[in-house]
Amino acid sequence: MTKSNFPISVTIFLAVQFISIVGEAQLSIANTEFKTLATAFAHREEATWLDLSKQGLTELPDSLFALVNLQYLDLGKNNLTTISGKIKNLKKLKYLVLSYNQIKQLPDEMRELTLLQSLYLDHNKNLEIDQAIIILANLPSLKMLSLAGDNISVVPKSITKVKRLETLDFSENTITSLPTNIPELRQLRVLYINNDAFFNLEKNIRLISKMKKLKELHIENDGITSLPHNINELKQVEYLFLVGNKISEIPAEVNEMKRLRILDLSDNPLPPLLDERVLDPKVIIRLNRKN
């Protein structure tokens, strides 16, 4: 494949009504699929959505950067090791997927994507996290960041420089503790630390409790055998997901989580009698079992 051409299977859509790509709003897109590049690029001023995932790309074609009105770009599951600095031309990007590649560094030019709201960098096992954060700290609109499966064992304290984050995913890493300054992410509402057998929930509760806007916490498939008694410090958490652990009882301290609305303990070895147990009439307890 030459740098000037897309794979033949690429799909480009025209947005008739673009409401939002992230959050609770909906995305409305016309089902206009172009079968040839010539037709697609004849309408490149209107193209806002582009899926180039699973194309076997090792580099990005230059023609991509002519689609200056793109708001959604999926480059996931390719063989990319670098991202061209020409990505700065896509200044209207709000949603960028770079998952499942072999990216090591982000280009400095990414700083110019000032409208970018959601970035998926997950499953890039060679990603230089410190270098990436330097770039991400300059993205004023970035609210959602996935660093899942990026071979992270220590979260850099510099993560707090990405100040506007509302959702952060550290799943599938080998993190034992969060950095002591993590409460400085004052806008963070949702945190994922799933599939990490090294994560020590009890030792991190005090830090997490200081994240005053945190409403949703996912600690799933982490091999947790019991809920720590200091779980009651998470008074700000409304949705607690502990799916797929090894928890066999619910401590009374859960009653002291006054804002808790959903406690998901699905696929844990809890006694059947707990199916009827209600800790608080306002709390929905999920106890679904796989069998």
mmCIF file of C-alpha atoms in Angstrom:
data_model
loop_
_atom_site.group_PDB
_atom_site.id
_atom_site.type_symbol
_atom_site.label_atom_id
_atom_site.label_comp_id
_atom_site.label_asym_id
_atom_site.label_seq_id
_atom_site.Cartn_x
_atom_site.Cartn_y
_atom_site.Cartn_z
ATOM 1 C CA MET A 1 0.000 0.000 0.000
ATOM 2 C CA THR A 2 1.340 3.437 -0.905
ATOM 3 C CA LYS A 3 1.173 6.349 1.487
ATOM 4 C CA SER A 4 -1.288 8.168 -0.764
ATOM 5 C CA ASN A 5 -3.986 5.508 -0.751
ATOM 6 C CA PHE A 6 -6.300 3.992 1.844
ATOM 7 C CA PRO A 7 -6.998 0.262 1.959
ATOM 8 C CA ILE A 8 -9.869 -0.601 -0.341
ATOM 9 C CA SER A 9 -12.092 -1.588 2.589
ATOM 10 C CA VAL A 10 -11.927 1.783 4.317
ATOM 11 C CA THR A 11 -15.269 3.252 5.335
ATOM 12 C CA ILE A 12 -15.943 6.991 5.375
ATOM 13 C CA PHE A 13 -19.276 8.374 6.507
ATOM 14 C CA LEU A 14 -20.938 11.748 6.041
ATOM 15 C CA ALA A 15 -22.377 13.219 9.199
ATOM 16 C CA VAL A 16 -25.811 14.682 8.666
ATOM 17 C CA GLN A 17 -26.319 15.607 12.271
ATOM 18 C CA PHE A 18 -23.307 15.399 14.545
ATOM 19 C CA ILE A 19 -24.532 15.795 18.096
ATOM 20 C CA SER A 20 -21.721 14.377 20.204
ATOM 21 C CA ILE A 21 -19.238 11.518 20.201
ATOM 22 C CA VAL A 22 -18.633 11.197 23.912
ATOM 23 C CA GLY A 23 -20.687 11.303 27.059
ATOM 24 C CA GLU A 24 -24.416 10.748 27.241
ATOM 25 C CA ALA A 25 -25.421 12.459 24.007
ATOM 26 C CA GLN A 26 -25.995 10.496 20.829
ATOM 27 C CA LEU A 27 -24.178 10.397 17.538
ATOM 28 C CA SER A 28 -26.376 10.699 14.462
ATOM 29 C CA ILE A 29 -24.691 9.713 11.207
ATOM 30 C CA ALA A 30 -26.167 9.153 7.771
ATOM 31 C CA ASN A 31 -25.622 5.693 6.336
ATOM 32 C CA THR A 32 -23.622 7.013 3.429
ATOM 33 C CA GLU A 33 -20.786 4.622 2.656
ATOM 34 C CA PHE A 34 -18.417 5.437 -0.163
ATOM 35 C CA LYS A 35 -17.189 2.507 -2.225
ATOM 36 C CA THR A 36 -14.270 4.265 -3.905
ATOM 37 C CA LEU A 37 -11.636 6.685 -2.711
ATOM 38 C CA ALA A 38 -12.412 9.048 -5.546
ATOM 39 C CA THR A 39 -15.994 9.423 -4.363
ATOM 40 C CA ALA A 40 -14.968 9.724 -0.736
ATOM 41 C CA PHE A 41 -12.445 12.459 -1.341
ATOM 42 C CA ALA A 42 -14.859 14.338 -3.551
ATOM 43 C CA HIS A 43 -16.781 14.816 -0.305
ATOM 44 C CA ARG A 44 -13.814 15.120 2.031
ATOM 45 C CA GLU A 45 -14.966 18.473 3.392
ATOM 46 C CA GLU A 46 -18.028 16.750 4.857
ATOM 47 C CA ALA A 47 -16.424 13.539 6.113
ATOM 48 C CA THR A 48 -16.427 13.517 9.925
ATOM 49 C CA TRP A 49 -16.168 9.812 10.774
ATOM 50 C CA LEU A 50 -13.451 7.433 9.631
ATOM 51 C CA ASP A 51 -12.743 3.844 10.669
ATOM 52 C CA LEU A 52 -9.324 2.530 9.643
ATOM 53 C CA SER A 53 -9.148 -0.185 12.282
ATOM 54 C CA LYS A 54 -7.861 -3.676 11.479
ATOM 55 C CA GLN A 55 -6.331 -2.645 8.146
ATOM 56 C CA GLY A 56 -2.792 -3.912 8.744
ATOM 57 C CA LEU A 57 -1.411 -0.380 8.524
ATOM 58 C CA THR A 58 2.247 0.166 9.344
ATOM 59 C CA GLU A 59 2.118 3.876 8.505
ATOM 60 C CA LEU A 60 -0.613 6.420 7.888
ATOM 61 C CA PRO A 61 -1.374 7.529 4.322
ATOM 62 C CA ASP A 62 -0.811 11.220 3.648
ATOM 63 C CA SER A 63 -4.290 11.490 2.158
ATOM 64 C CA LEU A 64 -5.749 10.906 5.615
ATOM 65 C CA PHE A 65 -4.599 14.321 6.739
ATOM 66 C CA ALA A 66 -6.631 16.043 4.013
ATOM 67 C CA LEU A 67 -9.835 15.064 5.827
ATOM 68 C CA VAL A 68 -9.677 18.198 7.916
ATOM 69 C CA ASN A 69 -13.220 17.948 9.277
ATOM 70 C CA LEU A 70 -12.793 14.546 10.884
ATOM 71 C CA GLN A 71 -14.164 14.386 14.403
ATOM 72 C CA TYR A 72 -13.910 10.623 14.911
ATOM 73 C CA LEU A 73 -10.896 8.557 13.829
ATOM 74 C CA ASP A 74 -10.321 4.895 14.640
ATOM 75 C CA LEU A 75 -6.812 3.583 13.928
ATOM 76 C CA GLY A 76 -7.049 0.679 16.343
ATOM 77 C CA LYS A 77 -5.688 -2.837 15.808
ATOM 78 C CA ASN A 78 -3.081 -1.987 13.190
ATOM 79 C CA ASN A 79 0.713 -2.290 13.236
ATOM 80 C CA LEU A 80 1.551 1.364 13.740
ATOM 81 C CA THR A 81 4.777 2.194 15.545
ATOM 82 C CA THR A 82 4.589 5.967 15.032
ATOM 83 C CA ILE A 83 1.945 8.606 14.395
ATOM 84 C CA SER A 84 2.785 11.256 11.834
ATOM 85 C CA GLY A 85 3.074 14.831 13.036
ATOM 86 C CA LYS A 86 0.652 15.676 10.235
ATOM 87 C CA ILE A 87 -2.101 14.594 12.564
ATOM 88 C CA LYS A 88 -2.082 18.216 13.687
ATOM 89 C CA ASN A 89 -4.047 18.962 10.498
ATOM 90 C CA LEU A 90 -7.051 17.156 11.967
ATOM 91 C CA LYS A 91 -7.809 19.983 14.338
ATOM 92 C CA LYS A 92 -11.486 19.074 14.717
ATOM 93 C CA LEU A 93 -10.806 15.610 16.141
ATOM 94 C CA LYS A 94 -12.782 14.859 19.275
ATOM 95 C CA TYR A 95 -12.371 11.088 19.454
ATOM 96 C CA LEU A 96 -9.180 9.210 18.564
ATOM 97 C CA VAL A 97 -8.571 5.470 18.866
ATOM 98 C CA LEU A 98 -4.953 4.249 18.759
ATOM 99 C CA SER A 99 -5.591 0.983 20.619
ATOM 100 C CA TYR A 100 -3.728 -2.255 19.931
ATOM 101 C CA ASN A 101 -0.773 -0.864 18.025
ATOM 102 C CA GLN A 102 2.951 -0.728 18.758
ATOM 103 C CA ILE A 103 3.235 2.997 19.314
ATOM 104 C CA LYS A 104 6.206 4.063 21.394
ATOM 105 C CA GLN A 105 5.930 7.863 21.416
ATOM 106 C CA LEU A 106 3.332 10.475 20.574
ATOM 107 C CA PRO A 107 4.301 13.270 18.173
ATOM 108 C CA ASP A 108 4.745 16.741 19.638
ATOM 109 C CA GLU A 109 2.257 17.992 17.063
ATOM 110 C CA MET A 110 -0.571 16.233 18.894
ATOM 111 C CA ARG A 111 -0.561 19.197 21.266
ATOM 112 C CA GLU A 112 -2.471 21.065 18.554
ATOM 113 C CA LEU A 113 -5.519 18.783 18.822
ATOM 114 C CA THR A 114 -7.156 21.175 21.235
ATOM 115 C CA LEU A 115 -10.677 19.791 20.727
ATOM 116 C CA LEU A 116 -9.736 16.174 21.463
ATOM 117 C CA GLN A 117 -11.974 14.792 24.205
ATOM 118 C CA SER A 118 -11.407 11.019 24.163
ATOM 119 C CA LEU A 119 -8.138 9.193 23.516
ATOM 120 C CA TYR A 120 -7.624 5.444 23.511
ATOM 121 C CA LEU A 121 -3.936 4.569 23.876
ATOM 122 C CA ASP A 122 -4.583 1.163 25.373
ATOM 123 C CA HIS A 123 -2.614 -1.962 24.482
ATOM 124 C CA ASN A 124 0.484 -0.211 23.196
ATOM 125 C CA LYS A 125 2.910 -2.173 25.333
ATOM 126 C CA ASN A 126 5.974 -0.145 24.343
ATOM 127 C CA LEU A 127 4.388 3.228 24.996
ATOM 128 C CA GLU A 128 6.688 5.627 26.836
ATOM 129 C CA ILE A 129 4.127 6.778 29.352
ATOM 130 C CA ASP A 130 6.159 9.724 30.681
ATOM 131 C CA GLN A 131 6.645 11.139 27.182
ATOM 132 C CA ALA A 132 2.988 10.593 26.343
ATOM 133 C CA ILE A 133 1.834 12.497 29.414
ATOM 134 C CA ILE A 134 3.943 15.512 28.424
ATOM 135 C CA ILE A 135 1.912 15.692 25.227
ATOM 136 C CA LEU A 136 -1.436 14.918 26.836
ATOM 137 C CA ALA A 137 -0.977 17.639 29.437
ATOM 138 C CA ASN A 138 -1.301 20.151 26.610
ATOM 139 C CA LEU A 139 -4.711 18.926 25.439
ATOM 140 C CA PRO A 140 -7.185 21.274 27.137
ATOM 141 C CA SER A 141 -10.330 19.337 26.191
ATOM 142 C CA LEU A 142 -9.170 15.800 27.031
ATOM 143 C CA LYS A 143 -11.701 14.171 29.351
ATOM 144 C CA MET A 144 -11.328 10.449 28.693
ATOM 145 C CA LEU A 145 -8.023 8.534 28.563
ATOM 146 C CA SER A 146 -7.409 4.800 28.317
ATOM 147 C CA LEU A 147 -3.960 3.482 29.222
ATOM 148 C CA ALA A 148 -5.129 -0.093 29.728
ATOM 149 C CA GLY A 149 -2.699 -2.855 28.888
ATOM 150 C CA ASP A 150 0.245 -0.491 28.395
ATOM 151 C CA ASN A 151 2.692 -2.422 30.576
ATOM 152 C CA ILE A 152 2.544 0.170 33.368
ATOM 153 C CA SER A 153 3.811 -0.829 36.798
ATOM 154 C CA VAL A 154 4.244 2.665 38.251
ATOM 155 C CA VAL A 155 1.872 5.500 37.403
ATOM 156 C CA PRO A 156 3.890 8.705 36.966
ATOM 157 C CA LYS A 157 2.912 11.565 39.252
ATOM 158 C CA SER A 158 2.809 13.720 36.142
ATOM 159 C CA ILE A 159 -0.546 12.121 35.218
ATOM 160 C CA THR A 160 -2.175 14.852 37.294
ATOM 161 C CA LYS A 161 -1.042 17.399 34.704
ATOM 162 C CA VAL A 162 -3.818 16.101 32.459
ATOM 163 C CA LYS A 163 -6.099 18.204 34.587
ATOM 164 C CA ARG A 164 -9.493 17.896 32.905
ATOM 165 C CA LEU A 165 -9.714 14.102 32.910
ATOM 166 C CA GLU A 166 -13.110 12.758 33.917
ATOM 167 C CA THR A 167 -12.556 9.091 32.987
ATOM 168 C CA LEU A 168 -9.267 7.213 33.358
ATOM 169 C CA ASP A 169 -8.580 3.552 32.594
ATOM 170 C CA PHE A 170 -5.519 1.815 34.081
ATOM 171 C CA SER A 171 -6.823 -1.744 33.598
ATOM 172 C CA GLU A 172 -4.657 -4.712 32.597
ATOM 173 C CA ASN A 173 -1.453 -3.292 34.032
ATOM 174 C CA THR A 174 0.650 -4.301 37.041
ATOM 175 C CA ILE A 175 -0.004 -1.285 39.236
ATOM 176 C CA THR A 176 0.159 -1.859 42.994
ATOM 177 C CA SER A 177 -0.504 1.712 44.127
ATOM 178 C CA LEU A 178 -1.735 4.978 42.714
ATOM 179 C CA PRO A 179 0.545 8.023 42.969
ATOM 180 C CA THR A 180 0.095 10.008 46.160
ATOM 181 C CA ASN A 181 -0.939 13.104 44.227
ATOM 182 C CA ILE A 182 -3.749 11.362 42.308
ATOM 183 C CA PRO A 183 -6.397 13.443 44.166
ATOM 184 C CA GLU A 184 -5.135 16.401 42.137
ATOM 185 C CA LEU A 185 -7.209 15.008 39.265
ATOM 186 C CA ARG A 186 -10.077 17.033 40.656
ATOM 187 C CA GLN A 187 -12.477 16.431 37.767
ATOM 188 C CA LEU A 188 -12.114 12.638 37.715
ATOM 189 C CA ARG A 189 -15.473 10.883 37.940
ATOM 190 C CA VAL A 190 -14.761 7.350 36.653
ATOM 191 C CA LEU A 191 -11.716 5.155 37.387
ATOM 192 C CA TYR A 192 -10.966 1.678 36.017
ATOM 193 C CA ILE A 193 -8.325 -0.609 37.524
ATOM 194 C CA ASN A 194 -9.580 -3.972 36.245
ATOM 195 C CA ASN A 195 -7.632 -7.177 35.625
ATOM 196 C CA ASP A 196 -4.714 -6.177 37.829
ATOM 197 C CA ALA A 197 -3.815 -8.847 40.378
ATOM 198 C CA PHE A 198 -1.131 -6.566 41.837
ATOM 199 C CA PHE A 199 -3.465 -3.737 42.859
ATOM 200 C CA ASN A 200 -3.932 -3.398 46.613
ATOM 201 C CA LEU A 201 -7.378 -1.944 47.201
ATOM 202 C CA GLU A 202 -7.021 -1.579 50.964
ATOM 203 C CA LYS A 203 -3.818 0.466 50.715
ATOM 204 C CA ASN A 204 -5.274 2.724 48.031
ATOM 205 C CA ILE A 205 -8.660 3.479 49.567
ATOM 206 C CA ARG A 206 -7.437 6.513 51.492
ATOM 207 C CA LEU A 207 -6.104 8.102 48.299
ATOM 208 C CA ILE A 208 -9.213 7.252 46.315
ATOM 209 C CA SER A 209 -11.407 8.720 49.057
ATOM 210 C CA LYS A 210 -9.749 12.093 48.490
ATOM 211 C CA MET A 211 -10.932 12.192 44.877
ATOM 212 C CA LYS A 212 -14.053 14.120 45.756
ATOM 213 C CA LYS A 213 -15.775 13.973 42.365
ATOM 214 C CA LEU A 214 -15.172 10.258 41.815
ATOM 215 C CA LYS A 215 -18.556 8.590 41.385
ATOM 216 C CA GLU A 216 -17.766 5.313 39.632
ATOM 217 C CA LEU A 217 -15.013 2.860 40.580
ATOM 218 C CA HIS A 218 -14.203 -0.385 38.747
ATOM 219 C CA ILE A 219 -11.961 -2.897 40.535
ATOM 220 C CA GLU A 220 -12.940 -6.015 38.584
ATOM 221 C CA ASN A 221 -11.156 -9.347 38.151
ATOM 222 C CA ASP A 222 -8.335 -8.280 40.475
ATOM 223 C CA GLY A 223 -8.302 -11.402 42.623
ATOM 224 C CA ILE A 224 -9.625 -9.593 45.710
ATOM 225 C CA THR A 225 -10.518 -12.119 48.418
ATOM 226 C CA SER A 226 -12.274 -9.748 50.826
ATOM 227 C CA LEU A 227 -13.505 -6.195 51.011
ATOM 228 C CA PRO A 228 -11.350 -4.156 53.390
ATOM 229 C CA HIS A 229 -13.065 -2.680 56.427
ATOM 230 C CA ASN A 230 -11.950 0.798 55.406
ATOM 231 C CA ILE A 231 -14.218 0.553 52.356
ATOM 232 C CA ASN A 232 -16.477 2.964 54.248
ATOM 233 C CA GLU A 233 -14.023 5.765 53.468
ATOM 234 C CA LEU A 234 -15.300 5.801 49.885
ATOM 235 C CA LYS A 235 -18.211 7.998 50.866
ATOM 236 C CA GLN A 236 -18.312 9.809 47.529
ATOM 237 C CA VAL A 237 -18.598 6.659 45.379
ATOM 238 C CA GLU A 238 -22.037 5.940 43.917
ATOM 239 C CA TYR A 239 -21.240 2.986 41.646
ATOM 240 C CA LEU A 240 -18.805 0.317 42.827
ATOM 241 C CA PHE A 241 -18.002 -2.559 40.467
ATOM 242 C CA LEU A 242 -16.177 -5.536 41.995
ATOM 243 C CA VAL A 243 -17.138 -8.143 39.405
ATOM 244 C CA GLY A 244 -15.161 -11.365 39.064
ATOM 245 C CA ASN A 245 -13.209 -11.279 42.314
ATOM 246 C CA LYS A 246 -13.060 -13.833 45.150
ATOM 247 C CA ILE A 247 -15.147 -11.967 47.706
ATOM 248 C CA SER A 248 -17.202 -14.250 49.966
ATOM 249 C CA GLU A 249 -18.867 -11.749 52.301
ATOM 250 C CA ILE A 250 -20.015 -8.152 52.427
ATOM 251 C CA PRO A 251 -18.674 -6.242 55.432
ATOM 252 C CA ALA A 252 -21.058 -4.117 57.472
ATOM 253 C CA GLU A 253 -18.953 -1.053 56.692
ATOM 254 C CA VAL A 254 -20.510 -0.947 53.226
ATOM 255 C CA ASN A 255 -23.585 0.515 54.961
ATOM 256 C CA GLU A 256 -21.532 3.609 55.715
ATOM 257 C CA MET A 257 -21.033 4.398 52.027
ATOM 258 C CA LYS A 258 -23.908 6.856 52.130
ATOM 259 C CA ARG A 259 -23.935 7.746 48.437
ATOM 260 C CA LEU A 260 -23.673 4.185 47.157
ATOM 261 C CA ARG A 261 -26.381 3.356 44.615
ATOM 262 C CA ILE A 262 -25.062 0.237 42.858
ATOM 263 C CA LEU A 263 -22.751 -2.429 44.281
ATOM 264 C CA ASP A 264 -21.914 -5.019 41.635
ATOM 265 C CA LEU A 265 -20.515 -8.210 43.142
ATOM 266 C CA SER A 266 -21.394 -10.465 40.229
ATOM 267 C CA ASP A 267 -19.293 -13.594 39.770
ATOM 268 C CA ASN A 268 -17.980 -13.649 43.321
ATOM 269 C CA PRO A 269 -18.296 -16.720 45.612
ATOM 270 C CA LEU A 270 -20.956 -15.187 47.846
ATOM 271 C CA PRO A 271 -23.407 -17.425 49.742
ATOM 272 C CA PRO A 272 -26.822 -17.818 48.052
ATOM 273 C CA LEU A 273 -28.585 -16.333 51.081
ATOM 274 C CA LEU A 274 -27.050 -12.982 50.265
ATOM 275 C CA ASP A 275 -29.273 -12.798 47.169
ATOM 276 C CA GLU A 276 -32.068 -11.443 49.353
ATOM 277 C CA ARG A 277 -29.924 -9.214 51.482
ATOM 278 C CA VAL A 278 -30.482 -5.486 51.230
ATOM 279 C CA LEU A 279 -27.918 -3.339 52.980
ATOM 280 C CA ASP A 280 -29.819 -0.183 52.236
ATOM 281 C CA PRO A 281 -33.148 0.168 50.414
ATOM 282 C CA LYS A 282 -31.549 2.646 48.044
ATOM 283 C CA VAL A 283 -28.664 0.362 47.052
ATOM 284 C CA ILE A 284 -28.965 -2.061 44.147
ATOM 285 C CA ILE A 285 -26.784 -5.104 44.810
ATOM 286 C CA ARG A 286 -25.911 -7.261 41.821
ATOM 287 C CA LEU A 287 -24.975 -10.847 42.581
ATOM 288 C CA ASN A 288 -25.274 -12.568 39.220
ATOM 289 C CA ARG A 289 -23.401 -15.838 38.995
ATOM 290 C CA LYS A 290 -21.867 -17.421 35.914
ATOM 291 C CA ASN A 291 -23.126 -20.949 36.378
#
